[in-house]
Coordinates of C-alpha atoms in Angstrom, one line a residue:
Chain A
X1 CA -22.6 -0.3 26.8
X2 CA -19.0 1.2 26.2
X3 CA -17.9 -2.0 24.0
X4 CA -21.1 -2.0 22.0
X5 CA -20.7 1.8 21.0
X6 CA -17.2 1.3 19.9
X7 CA -18.3 -1.8 18.0
X8 CA -20.6 0.1 16.2
X9 CA -18.2 2.9 15.5
X10 CA -15.7 0.8 14.5
X11 CA -18.2 -1.0 11.9
X12 CA -19.4 2.0 10.6
X13 CA -15.9 3.6 9.8
X14 CA -14.7 0.4 8.3
X15 CA -17.8 0.4 6.1
X16 CA -17.3 4.0 5.0
X17 CA -13.6 3.3 4.3
X18 CA -14.5 0.3 2.3
X19 CA -17.0 2.1 0.2
X20 CA -14.6 4.6 -0.8
X21 CA -11.5 2.4 -1.5
X22 CA -13.4 -0.3 -2.9
X23 CA -16.5 1.2 -4.7
X24 CA -15.8 4.7 -5.5
X25 CA -13.6 3.7 -8.6
X26 CA -16.0 1.4 -9.8
X27 CA -18.9 3.8 -9.5
X28 CA -16.6 6.1 -11.4
X29 CA -16.4 4.0 -14.5
X30 CA -20.1 3.0 -14.7
X31 CA -21.0 6.6 -14.6
X32 CA -18.6 7.6 -17.3
X33 CA -19.6 4.6 -19.5
X34 CA -23.1 6.3 -20.0
X35 CA -22.0 9.9 -21.0
X36 CA -21.3 11.0 -24.2
X37 CA -18.2 12.0 -25.6
X38 CA -18.0 15.6 -24.7
X39 CA -19.3 15.0 -21.2
X40 CA -16.7 12.3 -20.4
X41 CA -14.0 14.3 -21.4
X42 CA -14.5 16.1 -18.0
X43 CA -14.1 13.1 -16.2
X44 CA -16.0 14.4 -13.4
X45 CA -18.1 12.5 -10.9
X46 CA -21.5 14.3 -12.0
X47 CA -24.4 12.5 -13.2
X48 CA -24.7 12.3 -16.7
X49 CA -27.2 15.0 -18.3
X50 CA -28.0 12.8 -21.0
X51 CA -28.0 8.9 -20.9
X52 CA -26.1 7.0 -23.7
X53 CA -26.1 3.4 -22.4
X54 CA -27.4 1.9 -25.8
X55 CA -25.4 4.1 -28.4
X56 CA -22.2 3.3 -26.3
X57 CA -22.9 0.0 -26.2
X58 CA -23.3 -0.5 -30.1
X59 CA -20.3 1.4 -30.6
X60 CA -18.1 -0.4 -28.5
X61 CA -19.2 -3.7 -29.7
X62 CA -18.9 -2.7 -33.4
X63 CA -15.6 -1.1 -33.3
X64 CA -13.2 -3.0 -35.6
X65 CA -15.3 -5.3 -36.9
X66 CA -17.0 -6.6 -33.9
X67 CA -13.6 -7.5 -32.4
X68 CA -15.0 -7.2 -28.6
X69 CA -17.6 -10.1 -29.7
X70 CA -14.7 -12.5 -30.9
X71 CA -12.7 -11.5 -28.2
X72 CA -15.5 -12.4 -26.2
X73 CA -15.9 -16.0 -27.6
X74 CA -12.0 -16.6 -27.4
X75 CA -12.1 -15.8 -23.5
X76 CA -14.8 -18.2 -23.1
X77 CA -13.1 -21.0 -25.2
X78 CA -9.8 -20.5 -23.4
X79 CA -11.3 -20.2 -19.8
X80 CA -13.5 -23.5 -20.4
X81 CA -10.7 -25.2 -22.0
X82 CA -8.3 -24.4 -19.6
X83 CA -10.3 -25.1 -16.4
X84 CA -11.5 -28.5 -17.9
X85 CA -8.2 -29.7 -18.0
X86 CA -7.1 -28.1 -14.7
X87 CA -9.5 -30.0 -12.9
X88 CA -9.0 -33.3 -14.7
X89 CA -5.3 -33.5 -14.6
X90 CA -5.0 -31.9 -11.1
X91 CA -7.3 -34.1 -9.5
X92 CA -5.7 -37.2 -10.9
X93 CA -2.2 -36.2 -9.9
X94 CA -3.4 -35.3 -6.4
X95 CA -5.4 -38.6 -6.0
X96 CA -2.2 -40.6 -6.9
X97 CA 0.1 -38.3 -4.6
X98 CA -2.3 -38.9 -1.7
X99 CA -3.4 -42.4 -2.1
X100 CA -0.2 -43.9 -3.3
X101 CA 2.9 -42.5 -1.7
X102 CA 6.2 -44.0 -2.9
X103 CA 9.6 -43.0 -3.0
X104 CA 8.8 -40.5 -6.0
X105 CA 6.4 -38.6 -4.0
X106 CA 9.0 -36.1 -2.6
X107 CA 10.3 -35.7 -5.8
X108 CA 6.9 -34.9 -7.4
X109 CA 5.9 -32.4 -4.6
X110 CA 9.2 -30.6 -5.0
X111 CA 8.2 -30.3 -8.9
X112 CA 4.7 -29.1 -7.9
X113 CA 6.2 -26.4 -5.5
X114 CA 8.6 -25.2 -8.0
X115 CA 5.8 -24.9 -10.4
X116 CA 4.5 -22.0 -8.3
X117 CA 7.7 -20.2 -8.2
X118 CA 9.1 -20.6 -11.7
X119 CA 8.9 -17.4 -13.4
X120 CA 7.5 -18.3 -17.2
X121 CA 10.7 -18.2 -19.6
X122 CA 8.7 -16.5 -22.3
X123 CA 11.0 -16.6 -25.4
X124 CA 11.8 -20.4 -24.9
X125 CA 8.1 -21.1 -24.3
X126 CA 7.2 -19.5 -27.6
X127 CA 9.6 -21.4 -29.4
X128 CA 8.3 -24.6 -27.9
X129 CA 4.9 -23.6 -28.9
X130 CA 6.0 -22.6 -32.3
X131 CA 7.8 -26.1 -32.5
X132 CA 4.4 -27.8 -32.0
X133 CA 2.9 -25.6 -34.3
X134 CA 0.6 -23.9 -31.5
X135 CA 1.9 -20.4 -31.2
X136 CA -0.7 -17.5 -31.4
X137 CA -3.3 -20.1 -31.0
X138 CA -6.4 -20.8 -28.4
X139 CA -5.1 -24.7 -28.1
X140 CA -1.5 -23.4 -27.2
X141 CA -2.9 -20.6 -25.0
X142 CA -4.9 -23.2 -23.3
X143 CA -2.0 -25.6 -22.9
X144 CA 0.1 -22.8 -21.2
X145 CA -2.7 -21.8 -18.6
X146 CA -3.0 -25.4 -17.6
X147 CA 0.6 -25.6 -17.0
X148 CA 1.0 -22.3 -15.1
X149 CA -2.2 -23.5 -12.7
X150 CA -1.5 -27.0 -12.4
X151 CA 0.6 -26.7 -9.3
X152 CA -2.3 -24.7 -7.6
X153 CA -4.8 -27.1 -8.5
X154 CA -2.7 -30.2 -7.4
X155 CA -2.1 -28.7 -4.1
X156 CA -6.0 -28.0 -3.7
X157 CA -7.1 -31.3 -4.5
X158 CA -4.3 -33.5 -2.6
X159 CA -5.4 -31.5 0.8
X160 CA -9.0 -32.1 0.0
X161 CA -8.5 -36.1 -0.9
X162 CA -6.7 -36.4 2.2
X163 CA -10.1 -35.9 4.1
X164 CA -12.0 -38.5 1.9
X165 CA -11.9 -41.9 4.0
X166 CA -9.7 -44.4 2.6
X167 CA -12.3 -47.2 3.7
X168 CA -14.4 -46.1 0.9
X169 CA -11.9 -46.8 -1.8
X170 CA -11.3 -50.2 -0.2
X171 CA -15.1 -50.8 0.0
X172 CA -15.1 -50.0 -3.8
X173 CA -12.3 -52.4 -4.8
X174 CA -13.5 -55.2 -2.6
X175 CA -17.1 -54.7 -4.8
X176 CA -14.8 -55.1 -7.7
X177 CA -14.1 -51.4 -8.9
X178 CA -10.9 -51.2 -11.1
X179 CA -8.9 -48.1 -10.6
X180 CA -10.1 -46.2 -13.3
X181 CA -13.8 -46.8 -12.3
X182 CA -12.6 -46.2 -8.5
X183 CA -11.1 -43.0 -9.5
X184 CA -14.2 -41.6 -12.1
X185 CA -17.0 -43.6 -10.5
X186 CA -16.4 -42.8 -6.8
X187 CA -13.9 -40.5 -5.9
X188 CA -14.4 -37.6 -8.4
X189 CA -17.8 -37.4 -7.5
X190 CA -17.1 -36.9 -4.1
X191 CA -14.6 -34.3 -4.9
X192 CA -17.5 -32.0 -5.8
X193 CA -16.9 -29.1 -3.5
X194 CA -13.4 -28.6 -4.3
X195 CA -14.2 -29.0 -8.2
X196 CA -16.6 -26.1 -7.9
X197 CA -14.0 -23.8 -5.9
X198 CA -11.2 -24.7 -8.4
X199 CA -13.8 -24.0 -11.4
X200 CA -14.6 -20.8 -9.7
X201 CA -11.6 -19.3 -9.1
X202 CA -9.5 -20.6 -11.8
X203 CA -12.3 -19.1 -14.2
X204 CA -11.9 -15.8 -12.8
X205 CA -7.9 -15.9 -12.8
X206 CA -7.7 -17.2 -16.4
X207 CA -10.6 -15.1 -17.6
X208 CA -8.9 -11.6 -16.2
X209 CA -5.2 -12.8 -17.3
X210 CA -3.5 -10.1 -19.1
X211 CA 0.1 -10.9 -19.1
X212 CA 0.2 -14.3 -20.5
X213 CA -2.0 -13.6 -23.6
X214 CA 0.2 -10.5 -24.1
X215 CA 2.9 -12.8 -24.8
X216 CA 1.6 -15.8 -26.3
X217 CA -1.5 -14.6 -28.1
X218 CA -0.1 -11.6 -30.1
X219 CA -2.0 -10.1 -33.0
X220 CA -5.7 -9.5 -33.8
X221 CA -7.0 -12.7 -34.7
X222 CA -7.0 -14.6 -31.3
X223 CA -7.5 -11.3 -29.1
X224 CA -9.0 -12.0 -25.7
X225 CA -11.4 -9.6 -23.7
X226 CA -8.4 -8.0 -21.6
X227 CA -6.1 -7.7 -24.7
X228 CA -9.2 -5.7 -26.3
X229 CA -8.7 -2.9 -23.7
X230 CA -5.1 -2.2 -24.7
X231 CA -5.7 -2.3 -28.5
X232 CA -8.4 0.1 -28.3
X233 CA -6.9 2.4 -25.4
X234 CA -5.1 4.4 -28.2
X235 CA -8.3 4.3 -30.4
X236 CA -10.5 5.6 -27.5
X237 CA -7.9 8.1 -26.3
X238 CA -10.7 10.9 -26.5
X239 CA -13.7 9.4 -26.3
X240 CA -13.6 8.2 -22.6
X241 CA -17.1 6.9 -22.6
X242 CA -16.4 4.3 -25.0
X243 CA -13.1 3.4 -23.0
X244 CA -15.1 2.8 -19.7
X245 CA -18.1 1.2 -21.6
X246 CA -15.7 -1.3 -22.6
X247 CA -14.1 -2.0 -19.5
X248 CA -17.7 -2.1 -17.8
X249 CA -18.5 -5.1 -20.3
X250 CA -15.3 -7.1 -19.7
X251 CA -16.1 -6.9 -15.9
X252 CA -19.6 -8.5 -16.2
X253 CA -18.9 -12.1 -16.5
X254 CA -16.8 -11.9 -13.7
X255 CA -19.2 -10.0 -11.4
X256 CA -21.9 -12.2 -12.3
X257 CA -19.7 -15.2 -11.0
X258 CA -19.1 -13.4 -8.1
X259 CA -22.7 -12.6 -7.5
X260 CA -23.3 -16.2 -7.2
X261 CA -20.2 -18.1 -6.4
X262 CA -19.2 -15.4 -3.3
X263 CA -19.0 -18.5 -0.9
X264 CA -16.9 -20.8 -3.5
X265 CA -14.4 -17.6 -4.0
X266 CA -13.9 -17.0 -0.6
X267 CA -13.4 -21.0 -0.1
X268 CA -10.5 -21.1 -2.8
X269 CA -9.1 -18.0 -1.2
X270 CA -8.6 -19.9 2.0
X271 CA -8.1 -23.3 0.8
X272 CA -4.3 -22.9 2.0
X273 CA -5.2 -20.9 5.5
X274 CA -6.1 -23.6 7.7
X275 CA -3.7 -26.6 6.7
X276 CA -0.6 -24.3 5.6
Chain B
X1 CA -5.8 -60.9 -20.8
X2 CA -5.2 -58.0 -23.1
X3 CA -2.8 -55.2 -22.4
X4 CA -5.4 -53.0 -21.6
X5 CA -6.4 -55.2 -18.7
X6 CA -3.0 -55.7 -17.5
X7 CA -2.4 -52.1 -17.4
X8 CA -5.7 -51.6 -15.3
X9 CA -4.3 -54.1 -12.7
X10 CA -0.7 -52.8 -12.4
X11 CA -1.5 -50.2 -10.0
X12 CA 2.2 -48.8 -10.3
X13 CA 1.8 -48.3 -13.9
X14 CA -1.6 -46.8 -13.5
X15 CA -0.3 -44.3 -11.2
X16 CA 2.1 -43.2 -13.5
X17 CA -0.5 -42.8 -16.2
X18 CA -2.6 -40.6 -14.0
X19 CA 0.5 -38.2 -13.5
X20 CA 1.5 -38.2 -17.2
X21 CA -0.6 -35.4 -18.5
X22 CA 0.4 -33.2 -15.7
X23 CA 4.0 -34.2 -16.1
X24 CA 4.2 -33.6 -19.5
X25 CA 2.5 -30.0 -19.4
X26 CA 4.9 -29.0 -16.8
X27 CA 8.2 -30.4 -18.3
X28 CA 7.3 -29.0 -21.8
X29 CA 6.0 -25.5 -20.8
X30 CA 7.8 -24.9 -17.4
X31 CA 11.0 -27.0 -16.8
X32 CA 12.3 -27.3 -20.4
X33 CA 11.8 -23.7 -21.3
X34 CA 13.5 -22.6 -17.7
X35 CA 16.3 -24.8 -19.1
X36 CA 16.5 -23.6 -22.5
X37 CA 16.0 -20.0 -21.0
X38 CA 19.1 -20.5 -18.8
X39 CA 21.3 -21.5 -21.9
X40 CA 19.7 -18.8 -23.7
X41 CA 20.8 -16.4 -21.3
X42 CA 24.5 -17.0 -22.0
X43 CA 24.0 -16.3 -25.8
X44 CA 23.5 -13.0 -27.5
X45 CA 20.5 -14.3 -29.3
X46 CA 18.2 -11.6 -30.9
X47 CA 14.9 -11.8 -32.9
X48 CA 15.2 -13.6 -35.9
X49 CA 18.8 -14.6 -35.4
X50 CA 20.0 -17.7 -33.1
X51 CA 22.5 -16.7 -30.7
X52 CA 26.3 -17.4 -30.0
X53 CA 27.5 -18.4 -26.8
X54 CA 28.6 -15.3 -24.9
X55 CA 29.6 -16.4 -21.5
X56 CA 28.3 -14.1 -19.0
X57 CA 28.3 -11.0 -20.8
X58 CA 24.4 -10.5 -20.3
X59 CA 24.9 -10.8 -16.8
X60 CA 27.8 -8.4 -16.7
X61 CA 25.6 -6.1 -18.7
X62 CA 22.9 -6.3 -16.4
X63 CA 24.7 -5.8 -13.2
X64 CA 26.2 -2.8 -14.4
X65 CA 23.0 -1.2 -16.2
X66 CA 21.7 1.5 -14.2
X67 CA 18.0 0.7 -15.2
X68 CA 18.4 -3.1 -14.2
X69 CA 19.9 -1.8 -10.8
X70 CA 16.8 0.4 -10.3
X71 CA 14.4 -2.1 -11.5
X72 CA 15.8 -4.6 -8.9
X73 CA 15.5 -1.9 -6.1
X74 CA 12.0 -0.8 -7.3
X75 CA 11.0 -4.6 -7.4
X76 CA 12.3 -5.2 -3.6
X77 CA 10.9 -1.7 -2.3
X78 CA 7.3 -2.4 -3.9
X79 CA 7.3 -6.0 -2.9
X80 CA 8.2 -5.4 0.9
X81 CA 6.1 -2.1 1.2
X82 CA 3.4 -3.5 -0.3
X83 CA 3.3 -6.9 1.4
X84 CA 4.0 -5.3 5.1
X85 CA 0.8 -2.8 4.6
X86 CA -1.3 -5.5 3.1
X87 CA -0.4 -7.7 6.0
X88 CA -1.2 -5.0 8.5
X89 CA -4.4 -3.8 6.6
X90 CA -5.5 -7.5 5.9
X91 CA -5.2 -8.2 9.6
X92 CA -6.9 -5.3 11.0
X93 CA -9.7 -5.9 8.4
X94 CA -9.8 -9.7 9.2
X95 CA -9.9 -9.0 13.1
X96 CA -13.0 -6.5 12.6
X97 CA -14.7 -9.1 10.5
X98 CA -14.0 -11.8 13.1
X99 CA -15.9 -10.0 15.9
X100 CA -19.5 -9.7 15.3
X101 CA -20.2 -6.3 13.8
X102 CA -23.2 -5.4 11.8
X103 CA -23.4 -5.9 8.0
X104 CA -20.7 -8.3 8.0
X105 CA -21.6 -9.9 5.0
X106 CA -22.0 -6.8 3.0
X107 CA -18.7 -6.0 4.3
X108 CA -17.0 -9.2 3.2
X109 CA -18.7 -9.1 -0.3
X110 CA -17.3 -5.4 -0.5
X111 CA -13.9 -6.5 0.3
X112 CA -13.9 -9.4 -2.1
X113 CA -14.7 -7.0 -5.1
X114 CA -11.1 -5.9 -6.0
X115 CA -10.0 -9.3 -6.5
X116 CA -12.5 -10.4 -8.8
X117 CA -12.5 -7.4 -11.2
X118 CA -10.0 -7.9 -14.1
X119 CA -6.6 -5.9 -13.5
X120 CA -7.2 -4.0 -16.4
X121 CA -10.1 -2.2 -14.8
X122 CA -8.1 -1.5 -11.4
X123 CA -5.1 -0.5 -13.4
X124 CA -7.4 2.0 -15.6
X125 CA -9.5 3.0 -12.5
X126 CA -6.1 3.8 -10.9
X127 CA -4.2 5.5 -13.8
X128 CA -7.4 7.8 -13.8
X129 CA -7.6 8.3 -10.2
X130 CA -4.0 9.2 -10.3
X131 CA -4.5 11.5 -13.4
X132 CA -2.5 14.8 -13.1
X133 CA -5.6 16.8 -14.1
X134 CA -8.7 14.8 -12.9
X135 CA -7.6 13.2 -10.3
X136 CA -10.4 12.4 -7.4
X137 CA -7.9 12.3 -4.6
X138 CA -6.4 15.6 -5.8
X139 CA -9.9 16.8 -6.1
X140 CA -11.0 15.9 -2.7
X141 CA -7.7 17.5 -1.0
X142 CA -8.2 20.5 -2.7
X143 CA -11.8 21.0 -1.9
X144 CA -10.9 20.2 1.9
X145 CA -8.1 22.7 2.0
X146 CA -5.1 20.3 2.3
X147 CA -3.4 21.1 -0.9
X148 CA -3.6 24.0 -3.4
X149 CA -1.9 22.2 -6.3
X150 CA -2.9 18.8 -8.2
X151 CA -0.7 16.5 -7.2
X152 CA 1.2 14.5 -9.9
X153 CA 0.6 11.1 -8.8
X154 CA 2.8 9.3 -11.8
X155 CA 4.9 12.0 -13.1
X156 CA 7.6 12.0 -10.6
X157 CA 9.7 8.8 -9.7
X158 CA 8.9 8.5 -6.1
X159 CA 5.2 9.6 -6.8
X160 CA 5.0 7.0 -9.2
X161 CA 6.4 4.1 -7.3
X162 CA 4.3 4.9 -4.3
X163 CA 1.1 5.4 -6.6
X164 CA 1.7 1.4 -7.9
X165 CA 2.1 0.4 -4.5
X166 CA -1.1 2.0 -3.3
X167 CA -2.6 0.4 -6.4
X168 CA -1.0 -3.1 -5.6
X169 CA -2.2 -2.9 -1.9
X170 CA -5.8 -2.2 -2.9
X171 CA -5.8 -5.0 -5.2
X172 CA -4.0 -7.5 -2.6
X173 CA -5.8 -6.6 0.3
X174 CA -8.9 -8.7 -0.1
X175 CA -7.0 -12.0 -0.2
X176 CA -4.9 -11.3 2.6
X177 CA -8.0 -10.2 4.8
X178 CA -10.2 -13.3 3.8
X179 CA -7.5 -15.9 4.1
X180 CA -6.4 -14.4 7.7
X181 CA -10.2 -14.3 8.5
X182 CA -10.4 -18.1 7.8
X183 CA -7.7 -18.6 10.0
X184 CA -8.9 -16.5 12.8
X185 CA -12.1 -18.9 12.7
X186 CA -10.2 -21.8 13.5
X187 CA -9.2 -20.5 16.9
X188 CA -11.3 -21.9 19.7
X189 CA -13.1 -19.0 22.0
X190 CA -12.4 -20.9 24.9
X191 CA -8.9 -20.3 24.5
X192 CA -9.8 -16.6 24.5
X193 CA -11.9 -17.1 27.8
X194 CA -9.3 -19.1 29.4
X195 CA -7.0 -16.2 28.7
X196 CA -9.5 -13.7 30.1
X197 CA -9.7 -15.8 33.4
X198 CA -6.1 -16.0 33.7
X199 CA -6.0 -11.9 33.6
X200 CA -4.4 -11.5 30.1
X201 CA -5.0 -8.0 29.0
X202 CA -6.4 -7.7 25.2
X203 CA -2.9 -7.1 23.8
X204 CA -1.6 -10.3 25.7
X205 CA -4.3 -12.1 24.2
X206 CA -3.7 -11.0 20.7
X207 CA 0.1 -11.5 21.2
X208 CA 0.0 -14.8 22.6
X209 CA -3.4 -16.8 21.2
X210 CA -4.2 -15.1 18.1
X211 CA -0.8 -14.5 16.4
X212 CA 0.6 -17.8 17.1
X213 CA -2.7 -19.7 16.0
X214 CA -3.1 -17.8 12.9
X215 CA 0.4 -18.8 11.8
X216 CA -0.4 -21.2 8.8
X217 CA -2.6 -18.6 7.3
X218 CA 0.0 -16.0 7.9
X219 CA 2.6 -18.2 6.1
X220 CA 0.3 -18.9 3.1
X221 CA -0.5 -15.0 2.7
X222 CA 3.1 -14.2 3.0
X223 CA 4.7 -16.2 0.8
X224 CA 2.1 -15.7 -1.7
X225 CA 2.4 -11.9 -1.3
X226 CA 6.0 -11.9 -1.9
X227 CA 6.1 -14.3 -5.0
X228 CA 3.4 -12.1 -6.5
X229 CA 5.0 -8.8 -5.4
X230 CA 8.6 -10.0 -7.1
X231 CA 6.8 -11.0 -10.0
X232 CA 4.6 -8.5 -10.5
X233 CA 4.0 -6.9 -14.1
X234 CA 0.4 -6.1 -15.1
X235 CA -0.7 -3.5 -12.8
X236 CA 2.6 -1.5 -13.2
X237 CA 2.7 -1.9 -16.7
X238 CA -0.7 -0.8 -17.3
X239 CA -0.4 2.2 -15.1
X240 CA 3.3 3.7 -15.7
X241 CA 4.7 1.4 -18.5
X242 CA 7.8 1.8 -15.9
X243 CA 8.0 5.6 -16.3
X244 CA 8.4 8.5 -16.0
X245 CA 11.8 7.0 -18.0
X246 CA 12.6 4.1 -16.4
X247 CA 12.3 4.9 -12.9
X248 CA 9.2 2.8 -11.9
X249 CA 10.3 -0.3 -13.8
X250 CA 10.6 -3.7 -12.1
X251 CA 12.2 -6.6 -13.1
X252 CA 9.3 -8.3 -15.1
X253 CA 9.0 -5.1 -17.1
X254 CA 12.4 -4.7 -17.8
X255 CA 12.0 -8.2 -19.0
X256 CA 9.3 -7.4 -21.0
X257 CA 10.7 -4.5 -22.7
X258 CA 14.0 -6.1 -23.5
X259 CA 11.8 -9.1 -25.3
X260 CA 10.0 -6.5 -27.1
X261 CA 13.2 -4.7 -28.3
X262 CA 14.0 -8.3 -29.6
X263 CA 16.9 -8.8 -27.1
X264 CA 16.2 -12.3 -26.6
X265 CA 19.2 -13.3 -24.7
X266 CA 19.4 -10.3 -22.6
X267 CA 15.7 -10.7 -21.9
X268 CA 16.0 -14.4 -20.4
X269 CA 19.2 -13.4 -18.8
X270 CA 16.9 -11.1 -16.8
X271 CA 14.2 -13.9 -16.1
X272 CA 17.1 -16.1 -14.7
X273 CA 17.8 -13.3 -12.4
X274 CA 14.2 -13.0 -11.5
X275 CA 14.0 -16.7 -10.8
X276 CA 17.1 -16.5 -8.6
X277 CA 16.0 -13.5 -6.5
X278 CA 12.5 -15.2 -6.0
X279 CA 14.3 -18.5 -4.9
X280 CA 16.8 -16.8 -2.6
X281 CA 13.9 -15.0 -0.9
X282 CA 11.0 -17.5 -0.8
X283 CA 12.8 -20.9 -0.4
X284 CA 14.4 -19.9 3.1
X285 CA 11.6 -18.1 4.3
X286 CA 9.1 -20.7 3.6
X287 CA 11.5 -23.5 5.3
X288 CA 11.6 -20.9 8.4
X289 CA 7.8 -20.1 8.5
X290 CA 6.9 -23.7 8.0
X291 CA 9.2 -24.9 10.8
X292 CA 7.7 -22.0 13.3
X293 CA 4.1 -23.3 12.2
X294 CA 4.7 -27.2 13.0
X295 CA 6.4 -26.2 16.4
X296 CA 3.5 -23.7 17.3

């Protein structure tokens, strides 16, 4: 009986604390996104006296010639493009590293780990992009995101491919499958759970990335959603309702992913936990 | 036999081919820039002007520069304090979630939320929570009678440092908690039963069963949290821009400021310093932790 009470108390305390710490700031932003300019300038927690969902929405969207809409499209292209390449390239390297160990394997493993640690050298990277004619373009940005995310992707795939029985490969080879067919036809479909995990976690990370677009995508043409916020921050300095509406809009896509793919996000987070 | 068919049958060549795209990208966008950056750090390159070799001048400047020294201190302080608190809080949450408390699913979902929302949102929310005039924390404390004046969270150096650490902790705890929870769930309950039969106290069971067995998850969490902390930029930049003055600058924000001001040589030298600092801390630590893990 005593233990039971203690468990309930602990649970209630934990829930209260997590609500205050995790949900209050979010509620704050939602409430203030729905107010008019005057009310939002108080920045209080009170509910709005008049609701302005639609007005605020339209005003934010139409600011600077519908910059937010452009940014939305850019962010989607960036995310989809990068994640696709990350999955395909990561799976290919993970497959070779796991299935065909050679004297190169250790060197490659070292490079993969180094990829996690090396802080991006911004100026030379910009030179490389300029040399390729890709600076300030979405293509260049996609390549950068892929390069920065590849190590994690390779590690995830390598660990998972280790659990796919080798006999399966051999059976397929006896049946006359070439290496390319073996990989794309047999192994890749089996990797579906880890592919989903990777897609979900990397989509969220790239969609939310602020630092890299700040460096490699300056200017208004290829602005991403995260950058709009900082473009707008000065402009909406006095109209907090619009600033918060903007924040709310750019938070919606990750929230949708969160609602539907909760489980995969957890799986992605914990991928490294069990194997180390 | 065409060349393509021959290639298909040569498994070594094909292995190389499979790794080619990844290798090209890593070399082109990480390794080569790192090498070029190291060279650039020895020059006085500025915007619009290729640099001249100046030897160690940039490093001497950084070494003698009060702002950089403070930034180095801030980076280490920020990383260590945030990582320790994140680990303790995360472990506490994970242990709670691992017991059969009510509303577990709801609770886990709430914890996950800060991980999913853009950093920009966290930053702005905090920028506002810490606002000198409108801070909700100050408001609550005043209402409860703990203080009579609003706290200037971002306006003085120590408050700014601690406030950014607070924001980092809130953002980082979900990852720590969920990863440790996954580690905890691999521990077989029979071990605890055996421990209880042998008369181990709760504390002994935690110390001798839980902690050693959750070691692989701990390694992951500690290493990633330290790397993230040492390289952190976006939250700090969005909240304080290194202010007031330069007092809450970290290495990454100093690098960005120098880059923005056009001092490319100096900025990349700073980047090399950051790389060295991260390596000095992470490489030995990860070797040590991994050895502990395999022994355990």
